Coordinates of C-alpha atoms in Angstrom, one line a residue:
X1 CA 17.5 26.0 -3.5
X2 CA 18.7 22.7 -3.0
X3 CA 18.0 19.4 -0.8
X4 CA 19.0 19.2 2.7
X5 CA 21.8 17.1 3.0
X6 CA 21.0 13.0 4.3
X7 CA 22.4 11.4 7.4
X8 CA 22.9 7.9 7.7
X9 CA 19.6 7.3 9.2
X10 CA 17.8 8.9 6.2
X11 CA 19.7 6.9 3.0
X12 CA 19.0 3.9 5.5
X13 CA 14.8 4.9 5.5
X14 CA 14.5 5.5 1.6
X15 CA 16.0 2.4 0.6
X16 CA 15.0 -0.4 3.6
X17 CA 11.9 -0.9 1.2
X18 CA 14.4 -2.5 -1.5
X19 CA 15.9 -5.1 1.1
X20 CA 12.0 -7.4 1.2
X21 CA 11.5 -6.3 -2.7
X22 CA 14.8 -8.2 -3.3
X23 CA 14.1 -10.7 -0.8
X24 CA 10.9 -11.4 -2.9
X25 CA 13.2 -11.1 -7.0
X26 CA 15.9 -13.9 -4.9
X27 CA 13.2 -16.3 -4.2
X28 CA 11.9 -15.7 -8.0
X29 CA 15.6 -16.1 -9.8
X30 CA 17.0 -19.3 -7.7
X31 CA 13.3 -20.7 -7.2
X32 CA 11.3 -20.5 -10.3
X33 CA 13.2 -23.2 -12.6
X34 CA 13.7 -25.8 -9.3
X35 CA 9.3 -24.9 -9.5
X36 CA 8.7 -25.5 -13.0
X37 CA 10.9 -28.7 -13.3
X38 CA 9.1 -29.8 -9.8
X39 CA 5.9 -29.4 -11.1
X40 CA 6.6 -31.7 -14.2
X41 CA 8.1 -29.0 -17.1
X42 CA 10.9 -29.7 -19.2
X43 CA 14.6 -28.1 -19.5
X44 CA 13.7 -26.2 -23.3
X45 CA 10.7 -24.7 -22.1
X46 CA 12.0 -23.1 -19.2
X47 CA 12.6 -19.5 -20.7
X48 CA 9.3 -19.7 -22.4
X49 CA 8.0 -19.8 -18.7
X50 CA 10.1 -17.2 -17.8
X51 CA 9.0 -14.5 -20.4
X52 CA 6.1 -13.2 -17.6
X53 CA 9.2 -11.5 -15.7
X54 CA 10.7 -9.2 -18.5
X55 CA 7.3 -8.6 -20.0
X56 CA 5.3 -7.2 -17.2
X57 CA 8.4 -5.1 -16.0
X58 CA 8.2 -4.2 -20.0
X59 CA 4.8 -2.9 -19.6
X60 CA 4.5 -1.8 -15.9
X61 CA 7.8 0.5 -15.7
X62 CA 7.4 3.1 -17.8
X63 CA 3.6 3.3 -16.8
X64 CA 4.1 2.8 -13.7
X65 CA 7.4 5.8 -13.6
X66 CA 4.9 8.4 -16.2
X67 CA 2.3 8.1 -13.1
X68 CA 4.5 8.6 -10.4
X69 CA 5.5 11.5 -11.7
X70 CA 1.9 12.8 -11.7
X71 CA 1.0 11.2 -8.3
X72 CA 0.2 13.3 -5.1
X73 CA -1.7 11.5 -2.4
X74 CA -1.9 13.8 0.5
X75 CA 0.1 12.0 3.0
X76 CA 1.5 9.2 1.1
X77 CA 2.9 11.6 -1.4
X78 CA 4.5 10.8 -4.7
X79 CA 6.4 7.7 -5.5
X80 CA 5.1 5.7 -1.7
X81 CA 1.5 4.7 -2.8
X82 CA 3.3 2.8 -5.7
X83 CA 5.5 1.1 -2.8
X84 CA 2.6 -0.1 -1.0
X85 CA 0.2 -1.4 -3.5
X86 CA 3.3 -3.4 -4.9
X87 CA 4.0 -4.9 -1.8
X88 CA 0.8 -6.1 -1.4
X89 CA 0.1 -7.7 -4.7
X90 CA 3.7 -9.3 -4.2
X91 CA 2.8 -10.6 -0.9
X92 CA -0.1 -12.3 -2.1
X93 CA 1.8 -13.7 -5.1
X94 CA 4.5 -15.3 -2.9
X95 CA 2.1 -16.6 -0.2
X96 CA 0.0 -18.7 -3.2
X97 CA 3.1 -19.6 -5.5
X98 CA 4.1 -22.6 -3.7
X99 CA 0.5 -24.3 -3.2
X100 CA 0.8 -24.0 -7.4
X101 CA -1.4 -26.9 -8.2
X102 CA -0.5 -27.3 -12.0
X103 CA 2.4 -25.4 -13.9
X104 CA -0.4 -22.8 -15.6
X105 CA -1.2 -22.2 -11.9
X106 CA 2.5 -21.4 -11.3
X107 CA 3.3 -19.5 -14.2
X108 CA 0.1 -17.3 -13.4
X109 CA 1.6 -16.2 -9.7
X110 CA 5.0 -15.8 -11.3
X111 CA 3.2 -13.1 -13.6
X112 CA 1.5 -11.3 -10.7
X113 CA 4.6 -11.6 -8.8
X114 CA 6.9 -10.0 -11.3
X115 CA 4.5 -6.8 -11.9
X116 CA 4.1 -6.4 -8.3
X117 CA 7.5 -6.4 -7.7
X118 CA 8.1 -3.9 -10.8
X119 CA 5.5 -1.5 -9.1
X120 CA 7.2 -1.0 -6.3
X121 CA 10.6 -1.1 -7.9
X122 CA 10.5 1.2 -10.1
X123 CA 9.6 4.1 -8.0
X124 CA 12.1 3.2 -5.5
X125 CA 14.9 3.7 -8.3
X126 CA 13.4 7.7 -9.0
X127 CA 13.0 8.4 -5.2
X128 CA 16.3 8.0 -4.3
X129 CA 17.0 11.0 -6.8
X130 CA 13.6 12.6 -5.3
X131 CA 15.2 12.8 -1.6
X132 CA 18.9 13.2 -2.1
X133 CA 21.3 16.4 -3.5
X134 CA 23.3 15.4 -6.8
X135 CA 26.5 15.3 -4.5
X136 CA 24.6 11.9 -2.9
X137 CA 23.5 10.3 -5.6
X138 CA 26.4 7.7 -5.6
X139 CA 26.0 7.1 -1.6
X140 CA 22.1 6.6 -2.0
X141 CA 22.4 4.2 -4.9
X142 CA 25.3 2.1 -3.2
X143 CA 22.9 2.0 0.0
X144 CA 20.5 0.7 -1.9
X145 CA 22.5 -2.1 -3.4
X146 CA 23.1 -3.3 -0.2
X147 CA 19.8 -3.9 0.9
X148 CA 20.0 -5.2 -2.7
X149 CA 22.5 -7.6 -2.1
X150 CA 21.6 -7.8 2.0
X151 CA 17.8 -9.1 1.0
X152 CA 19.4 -11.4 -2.6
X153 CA 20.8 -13.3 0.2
X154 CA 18.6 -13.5 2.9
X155 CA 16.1 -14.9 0.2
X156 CA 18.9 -17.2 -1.6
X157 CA 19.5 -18.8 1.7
X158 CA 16.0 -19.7 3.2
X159 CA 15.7 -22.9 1.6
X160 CA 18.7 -24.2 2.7
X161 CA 18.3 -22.9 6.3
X162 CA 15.0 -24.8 5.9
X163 CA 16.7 -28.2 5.4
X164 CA 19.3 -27.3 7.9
X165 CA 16.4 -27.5 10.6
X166 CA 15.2 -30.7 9.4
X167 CA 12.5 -29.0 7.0
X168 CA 11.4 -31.7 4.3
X169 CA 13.8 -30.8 1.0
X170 CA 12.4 -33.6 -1.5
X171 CA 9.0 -34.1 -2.2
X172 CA 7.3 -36.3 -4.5
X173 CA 7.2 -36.1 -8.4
X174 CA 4.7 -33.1 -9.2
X175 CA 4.9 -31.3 -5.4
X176 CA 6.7 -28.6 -4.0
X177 CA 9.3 -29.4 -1.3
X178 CA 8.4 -28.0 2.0
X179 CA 12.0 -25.9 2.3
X180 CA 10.5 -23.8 -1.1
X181 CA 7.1 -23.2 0.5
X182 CA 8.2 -21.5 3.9
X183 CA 10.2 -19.7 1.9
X184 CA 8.1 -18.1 0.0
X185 CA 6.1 -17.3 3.3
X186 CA 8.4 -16.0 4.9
X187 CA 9.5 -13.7 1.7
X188 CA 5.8 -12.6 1.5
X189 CA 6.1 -11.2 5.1
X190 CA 9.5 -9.9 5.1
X191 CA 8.8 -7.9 1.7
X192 CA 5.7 -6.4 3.1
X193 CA 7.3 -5.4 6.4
X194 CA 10.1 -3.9 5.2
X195 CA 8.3 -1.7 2.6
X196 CA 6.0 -0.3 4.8
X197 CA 9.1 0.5 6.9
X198 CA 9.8 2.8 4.1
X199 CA 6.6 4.4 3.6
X200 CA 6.0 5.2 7.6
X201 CA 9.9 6.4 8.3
X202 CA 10.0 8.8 4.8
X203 CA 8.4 12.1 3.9
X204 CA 8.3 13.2 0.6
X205 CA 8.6 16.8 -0.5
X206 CA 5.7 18.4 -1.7
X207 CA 5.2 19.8 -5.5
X208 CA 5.6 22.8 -4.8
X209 CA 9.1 22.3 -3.2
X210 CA 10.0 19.4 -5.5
X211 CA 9.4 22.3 -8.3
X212 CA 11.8 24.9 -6.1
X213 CA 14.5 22.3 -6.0
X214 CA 14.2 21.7 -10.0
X215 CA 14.0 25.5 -11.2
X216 CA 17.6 25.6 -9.0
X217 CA 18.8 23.0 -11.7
X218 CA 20.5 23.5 -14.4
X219 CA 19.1 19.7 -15.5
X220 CA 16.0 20.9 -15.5
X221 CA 15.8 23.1 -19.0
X222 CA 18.1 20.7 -20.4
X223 CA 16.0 18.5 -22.4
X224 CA 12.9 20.3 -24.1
X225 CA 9.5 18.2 -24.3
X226 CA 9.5 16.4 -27.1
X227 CA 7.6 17.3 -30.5
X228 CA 5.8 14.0 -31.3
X229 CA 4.1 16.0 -34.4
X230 CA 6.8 16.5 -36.3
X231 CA 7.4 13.1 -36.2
X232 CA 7.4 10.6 -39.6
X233 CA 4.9 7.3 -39.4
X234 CA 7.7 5.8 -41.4
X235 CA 9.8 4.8 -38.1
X236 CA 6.8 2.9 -36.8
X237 CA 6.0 1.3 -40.1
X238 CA 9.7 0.0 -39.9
X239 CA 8.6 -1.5 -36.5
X240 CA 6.0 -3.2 -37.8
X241 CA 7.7 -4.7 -40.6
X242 CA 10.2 -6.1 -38.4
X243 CA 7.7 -7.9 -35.9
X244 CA 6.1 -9.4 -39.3
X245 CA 9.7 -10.0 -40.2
X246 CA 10.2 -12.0 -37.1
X247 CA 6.6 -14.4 -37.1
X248 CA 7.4 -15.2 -40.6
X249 CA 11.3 -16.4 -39.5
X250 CA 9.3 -18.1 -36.8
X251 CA 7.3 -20.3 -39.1
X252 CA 9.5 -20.5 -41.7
X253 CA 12.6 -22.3 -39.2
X254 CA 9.3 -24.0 -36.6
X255 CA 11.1 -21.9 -33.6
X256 CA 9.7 -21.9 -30.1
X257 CA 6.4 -20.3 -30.2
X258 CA 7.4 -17.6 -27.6
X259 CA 9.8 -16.2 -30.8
X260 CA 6.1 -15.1 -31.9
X261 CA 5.8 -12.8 -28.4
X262 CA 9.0 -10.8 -29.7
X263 CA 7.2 -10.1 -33.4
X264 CA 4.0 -9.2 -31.6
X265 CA 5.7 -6.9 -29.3
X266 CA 6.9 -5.0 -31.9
X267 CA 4.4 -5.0 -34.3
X268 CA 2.3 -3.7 -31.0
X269 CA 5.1 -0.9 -30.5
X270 CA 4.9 0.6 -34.3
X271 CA 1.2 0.5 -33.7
X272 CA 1.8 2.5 -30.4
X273 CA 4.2 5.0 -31.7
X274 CA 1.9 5.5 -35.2
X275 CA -1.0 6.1 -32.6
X276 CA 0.8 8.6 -30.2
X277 CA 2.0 10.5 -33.4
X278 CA -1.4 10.9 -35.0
X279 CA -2.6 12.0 -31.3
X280 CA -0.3 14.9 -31.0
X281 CA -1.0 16.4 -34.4
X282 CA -4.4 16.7 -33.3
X283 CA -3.1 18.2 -30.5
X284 CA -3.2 15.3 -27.8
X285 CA 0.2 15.3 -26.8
X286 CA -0.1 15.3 -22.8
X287 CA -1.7 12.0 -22.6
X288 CA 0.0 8.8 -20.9
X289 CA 1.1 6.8 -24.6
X290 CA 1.9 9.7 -26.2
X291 CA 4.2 11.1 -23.6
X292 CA 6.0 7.4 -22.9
X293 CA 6.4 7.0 -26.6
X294 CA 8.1 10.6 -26.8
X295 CA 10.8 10.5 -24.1
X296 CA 11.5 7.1 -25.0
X297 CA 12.1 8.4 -28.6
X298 CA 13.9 11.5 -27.1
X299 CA 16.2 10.5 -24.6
X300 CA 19.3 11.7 -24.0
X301 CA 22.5 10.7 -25.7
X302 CA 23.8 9.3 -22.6
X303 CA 20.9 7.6 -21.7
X304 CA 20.9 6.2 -25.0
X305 CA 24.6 4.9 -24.7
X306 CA 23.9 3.4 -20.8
X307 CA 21.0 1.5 -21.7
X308 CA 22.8 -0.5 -24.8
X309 CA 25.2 -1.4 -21.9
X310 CA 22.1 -2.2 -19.9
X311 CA 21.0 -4.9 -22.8
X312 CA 24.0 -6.3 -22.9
X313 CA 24.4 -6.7 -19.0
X314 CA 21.0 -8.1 -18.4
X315 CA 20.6 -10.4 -20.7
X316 CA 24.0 -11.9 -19.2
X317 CA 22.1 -11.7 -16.1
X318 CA 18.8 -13.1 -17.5
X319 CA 20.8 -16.2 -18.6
X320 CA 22.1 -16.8 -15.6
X321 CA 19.1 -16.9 -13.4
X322 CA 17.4 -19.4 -15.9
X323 CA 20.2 -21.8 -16.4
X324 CA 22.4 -22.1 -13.4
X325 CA 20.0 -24.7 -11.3
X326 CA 20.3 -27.0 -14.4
X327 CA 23.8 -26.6 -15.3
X328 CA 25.0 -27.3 -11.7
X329 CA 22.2 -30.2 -11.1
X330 CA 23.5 -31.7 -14.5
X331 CA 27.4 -31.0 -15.1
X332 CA 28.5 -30.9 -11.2
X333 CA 25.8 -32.8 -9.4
X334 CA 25.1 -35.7 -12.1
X335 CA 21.5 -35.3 -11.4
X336 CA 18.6 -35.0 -14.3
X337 CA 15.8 -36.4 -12.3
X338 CA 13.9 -33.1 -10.8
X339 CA 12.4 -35.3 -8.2
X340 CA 15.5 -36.8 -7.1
X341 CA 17.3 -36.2 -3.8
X342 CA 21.2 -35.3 -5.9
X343 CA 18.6 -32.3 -7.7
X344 CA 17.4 -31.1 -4.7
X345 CA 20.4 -30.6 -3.0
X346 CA 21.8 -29.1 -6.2
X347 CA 19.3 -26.4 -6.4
X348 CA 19.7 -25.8 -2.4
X349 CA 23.6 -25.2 -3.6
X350 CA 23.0 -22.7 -6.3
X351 CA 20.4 -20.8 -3.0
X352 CA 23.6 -20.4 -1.8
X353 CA 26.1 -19.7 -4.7
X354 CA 23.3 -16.9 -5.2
X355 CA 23.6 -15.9 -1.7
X356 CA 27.5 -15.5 -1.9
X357 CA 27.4 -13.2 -5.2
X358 CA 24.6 -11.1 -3.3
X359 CA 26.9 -10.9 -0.1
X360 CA 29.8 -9.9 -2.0
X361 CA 27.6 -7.2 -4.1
X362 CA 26.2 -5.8 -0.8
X363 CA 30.0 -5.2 0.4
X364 CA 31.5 -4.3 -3.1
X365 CA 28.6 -1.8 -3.4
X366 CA 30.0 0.1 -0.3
X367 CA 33.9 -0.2 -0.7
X368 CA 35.1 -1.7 -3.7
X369 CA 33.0 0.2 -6.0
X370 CA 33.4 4.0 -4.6
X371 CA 37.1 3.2 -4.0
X372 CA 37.5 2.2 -7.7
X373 CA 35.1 5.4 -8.7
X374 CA 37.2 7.9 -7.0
X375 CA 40.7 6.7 -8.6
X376 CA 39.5 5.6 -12.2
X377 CA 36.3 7.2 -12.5
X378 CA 32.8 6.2 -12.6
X379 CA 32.7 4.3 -15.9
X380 CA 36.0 2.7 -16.0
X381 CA 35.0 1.1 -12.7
X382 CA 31.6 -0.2 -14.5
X383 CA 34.0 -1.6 -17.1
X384 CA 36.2 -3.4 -14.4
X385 CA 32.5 -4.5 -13.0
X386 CA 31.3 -5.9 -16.4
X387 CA 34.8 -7.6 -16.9
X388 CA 34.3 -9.7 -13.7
X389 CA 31.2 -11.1 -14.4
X390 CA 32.3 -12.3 -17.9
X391 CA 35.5 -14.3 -16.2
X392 CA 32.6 -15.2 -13.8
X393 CA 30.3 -16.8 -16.4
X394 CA 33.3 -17.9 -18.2
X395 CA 34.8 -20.0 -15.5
X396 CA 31.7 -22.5 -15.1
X397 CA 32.9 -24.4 -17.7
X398 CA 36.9 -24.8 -15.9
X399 CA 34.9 -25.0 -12.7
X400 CA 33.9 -29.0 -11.8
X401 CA 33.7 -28.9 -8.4
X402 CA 30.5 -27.3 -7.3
X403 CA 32.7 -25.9 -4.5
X404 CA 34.8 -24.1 -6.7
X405 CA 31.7 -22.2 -7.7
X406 CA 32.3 -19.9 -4.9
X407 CA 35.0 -18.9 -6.9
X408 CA 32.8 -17.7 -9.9
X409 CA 30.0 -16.2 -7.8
X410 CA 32.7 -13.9 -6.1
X411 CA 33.6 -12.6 -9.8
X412 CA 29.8 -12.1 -10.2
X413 CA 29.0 -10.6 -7.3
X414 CA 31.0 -7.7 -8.1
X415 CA 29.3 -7.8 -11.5
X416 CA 26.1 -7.4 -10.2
X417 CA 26.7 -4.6 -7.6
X418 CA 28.4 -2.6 -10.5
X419 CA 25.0 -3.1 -12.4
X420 CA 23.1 -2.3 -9.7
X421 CA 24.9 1.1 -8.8
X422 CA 27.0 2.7 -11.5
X423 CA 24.8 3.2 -14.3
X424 CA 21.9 4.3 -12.1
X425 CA 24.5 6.8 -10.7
X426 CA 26.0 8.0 -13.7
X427 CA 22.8 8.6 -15.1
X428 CA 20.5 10.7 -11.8
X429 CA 22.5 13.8 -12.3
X430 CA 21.7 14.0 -15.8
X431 CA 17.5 13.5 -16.1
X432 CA 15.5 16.7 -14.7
X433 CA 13.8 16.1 -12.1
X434 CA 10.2 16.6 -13.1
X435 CA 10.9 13.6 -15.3
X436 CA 13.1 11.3 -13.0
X437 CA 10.3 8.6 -13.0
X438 CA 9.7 8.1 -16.6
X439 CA 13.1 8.7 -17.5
X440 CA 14.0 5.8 -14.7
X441 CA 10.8 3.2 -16.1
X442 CA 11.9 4.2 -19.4
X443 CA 15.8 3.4 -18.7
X444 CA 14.9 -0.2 -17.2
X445 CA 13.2 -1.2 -20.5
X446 CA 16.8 -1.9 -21.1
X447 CA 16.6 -4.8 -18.2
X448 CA 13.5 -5.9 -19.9
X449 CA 14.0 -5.9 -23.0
X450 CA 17.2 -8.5 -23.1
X451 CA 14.9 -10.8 -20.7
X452 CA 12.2 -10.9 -23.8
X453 CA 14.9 -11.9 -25.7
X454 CA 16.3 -14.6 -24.0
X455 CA 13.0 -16.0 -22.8
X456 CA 12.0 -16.2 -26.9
X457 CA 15.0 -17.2 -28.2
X458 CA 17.4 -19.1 -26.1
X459 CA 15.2 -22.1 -26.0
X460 CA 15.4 -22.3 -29.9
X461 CA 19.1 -22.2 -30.1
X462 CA 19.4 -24.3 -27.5
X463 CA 17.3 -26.9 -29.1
X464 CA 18.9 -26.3 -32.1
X465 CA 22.2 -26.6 -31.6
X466 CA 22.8 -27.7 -27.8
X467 CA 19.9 -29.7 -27.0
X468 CA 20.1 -31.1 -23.0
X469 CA 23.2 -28.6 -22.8
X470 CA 22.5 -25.8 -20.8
X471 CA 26.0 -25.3 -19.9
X472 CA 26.6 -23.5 -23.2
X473 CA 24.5 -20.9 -22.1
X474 CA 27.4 -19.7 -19.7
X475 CA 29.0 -18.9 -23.2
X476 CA 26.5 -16.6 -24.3
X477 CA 26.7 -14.6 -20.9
X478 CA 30.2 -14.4 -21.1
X479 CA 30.2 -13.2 -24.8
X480 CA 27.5 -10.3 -23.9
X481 CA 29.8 -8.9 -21.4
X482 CA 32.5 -8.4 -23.3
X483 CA 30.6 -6.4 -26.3
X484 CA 28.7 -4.2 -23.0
X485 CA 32.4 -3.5 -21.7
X486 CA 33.2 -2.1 -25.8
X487 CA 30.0 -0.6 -25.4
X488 CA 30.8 1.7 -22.1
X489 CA 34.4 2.4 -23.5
X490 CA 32.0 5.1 -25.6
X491 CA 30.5 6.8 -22.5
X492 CA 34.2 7.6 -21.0
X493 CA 34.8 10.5 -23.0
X494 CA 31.2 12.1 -22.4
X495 CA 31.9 11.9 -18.6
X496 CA 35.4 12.9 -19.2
X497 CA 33.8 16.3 -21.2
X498 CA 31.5 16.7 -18.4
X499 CA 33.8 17.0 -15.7
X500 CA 35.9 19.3 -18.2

């Protein structure tokens, strides 16, 4: 038994939701920094701000993908309650994040704002392999890069749009311009709308027929449950030692004190996986830690292999969205003031550069991409993707003219729909479909994960050994590209033995 076969109108419905959640994520990366450093914060404590985005998507995905997999509410169904109260929340956050009296206020909305947006994104990555036959995978996936892309620059663009109709663009030291705040309005509407587009316009299937479609698979008996009993404490006591390994490098060297959030979160995961272990061998191995803390421990090989590439491409990412509003303020606008008109207008620019590498991602994701994928394959393509984003990040230090950035932000663009689609539609055909949403919350730890790293550490070697020089952070993004690109080179011959 297998899925009936999408039209146009039906990849359209599943994925419209993704166009406001990614309306709501372009408002975050091009908006946040511009926020802070409006509200008074300085350049080396900017990631430590940032560390609320990659660690509430660290702790709401897999939860949030284990339950969806569980979830059946009547008429809402599986994976579309999820989409609903995540719009919500999100909505709130972005109506309140611009009347941020104080940077704790701010920092606070840009938590609630980040796990809202992670509740309803994460299902939305599991029900386009809910709704769709294997043989539509890549199609769904490149639809939803579009409204990817489509809603990146919708939201990168607002601000500027705002000035361009005479909205105020400066405001004074400690405020909010007024081109930021209607933004962030109007990306609170637009990502509720076009969510509950998604959940009226969609039907899911039923358990029962979700359970016909998976007995058909050949997926589905591919990857037994895992025996957390059998299982040594040792690995998790090897956890542990490395988080207490990390506080101790902390305040031995007086890094950043967010270097202390990486220890704890591993010190917390050793706990997590000694706990889950001693739960299954007393026979508790069904509940929600013990079955995250299994499949993420058991994935499959390839799964293993896609998410180092993951880590590697989003912490390239990571560092971009952080850094670029500085770097182009600073080394191509001449402006350090965050009150000043010359900043203002920089950070209106990089709204648009953003705009520009969403654009080109939306129309990569359709024809470059499954042009590529159909002469080369899919992860020689993903190789060619990861390639352009490291001349991309490379090419802001040869780049002086801000206008030349267009040129970069083409390079990246096609970088980021390649992220976007071809590891998400490598990997679908290979998860069984009982376990699509953990496997999917599980898989984007990997985005996660990097983020926590870059929000701990890159402010210490910064300060270290670049101080007031964020353009060396381009470096870095470069250099993480090019070891993800060595890293897919080991995934070709797995897909080359499973077309064999």
């Amino acid at each position: 038994m297998d899925k009936p076969r999408q039209g146009f109108a039906g990849l359209w419905n599943i994925s419209f939701g993704f166009f406001g959640i990614q309306i709501g994520f372009a408002l975050q990366n091009a908006n946040m920094s511009r926020i802070f450093q409006s509200l008074g914060e300085d350049i080396e404590r900017l990631p430590g701000l940032w560390v609320a985005a990659p660690l509430t998507g660290l702790l709401v995905q897999p939860i949030v993908g284990h339950l969806s997999d569980r979830t059946w509410l009547g008429r809402l169904g599986r994976r579309r309650p999820y989409f609903l109260a995540g719009a919500i929340l999100a909505a709130i956050a972005l109506f309140a994040m611009p009347e941020s009296p104080a940077i704790w206020f701010a920092a606070a909305m840009l938590w609630l704002l980040d796990a809202s947006l992670n509740i309803s994104m994460e299902p939305f990555r599991a029900f386009v392999g809910d709704m769709l036959r294997k043989d539509q995978h890549s199609a769904g996936y490149a639809v939803q890069t579009a409204f990817i892309g489509a809603g990146a620059v919708v939201g990168s663009l607002f601000p500027a749009a705002m000035e361009a109709m005479g909205v105020a663009n400066v405001a004074p030291p400690g405020q909010i311009p007024d081109t930021v705040k209607y933004a962030f309005w109007f990306g609170g509407a637009a990502l509720f709308l076009s969510v509950l587009w998604t959940i009226v316009t969609t039907h899911e299937y039923d358990p029962a027929t979700m359970a016909a479609f998976a007995a058909s698979s050949p997926v589905a008996a591919a990857l037994p449950a895992q025996d957390l009993a059998a299982r040594s404490y040792g690995t998790g006591l090897v956890w542990i030692a490395a988080g207490i390994a990390v506080a101790a490098i902390q305040q031995h060297f007086a890094l950043l004190r967010e270097v202390l959030l990486l220890g704890a979160l591993l010190i917390a995961y050793g706990l997590a996986s000694i706990a889950a272990i001693a739960m299954a061998r007393r026979g508790h191995s069904t509940n929600m830690l013990a079955s995250i803390i299994g499949d993420f421990a058991g994935m499959p090989l390839l799964m293993k292999r896609l998410a180092l590439v993951q880590f590697f491409s989003w912490s390239a990412l990571f560092i971009m969205w952080i850094n670029t509003t500085p770097i182009v303020a600073q080394y191509h606008y001449g402006a350090l003031d965050a009150a000043s008109a010359d900043y203002q207008a920089a950070a209106n620019w990089v709204g648009q550069l953003f705009a520009i590498y969403n654009g080109v991602a939306a129309v990569a994701a359709l024809t470059l991409l499954p042009w590529l994928s159909r002469r080369l394959g899919q992860a020689p393509t993903h190789m060619i993707g990861l390639g352009c984003g490291a001349i991309g990040f490379a090419s802001f230090f040869m780049l002086r003219d801000p206008a030349l950035l267009i040129v970069s932000e083409i390079f990246i663009g096609i970088f980021w729909a390649s992220v976007l689609a071809m590891p998400y539609a490598i990997l679908a055909s290979s998860l069984p479909q009982a376990k699509l949403g953990i496997y999917m919350g599980l898989f984007n730890v990997f985005i996660v994960i990097p983020q926590l790293l870059v929000a701990a550490l890159m402010g210490s070697v910064m300060k270290a050994f670049f101080p007031g020089e964020p353009i060396h952070t381009m470096a870095f993004a470069a250099i993480t590209l090019l070891v993800a690109i060595a890293a897919m080179a080991r995934i070709v011959p797995m897909l080359a033995r499973q077309r064999g």
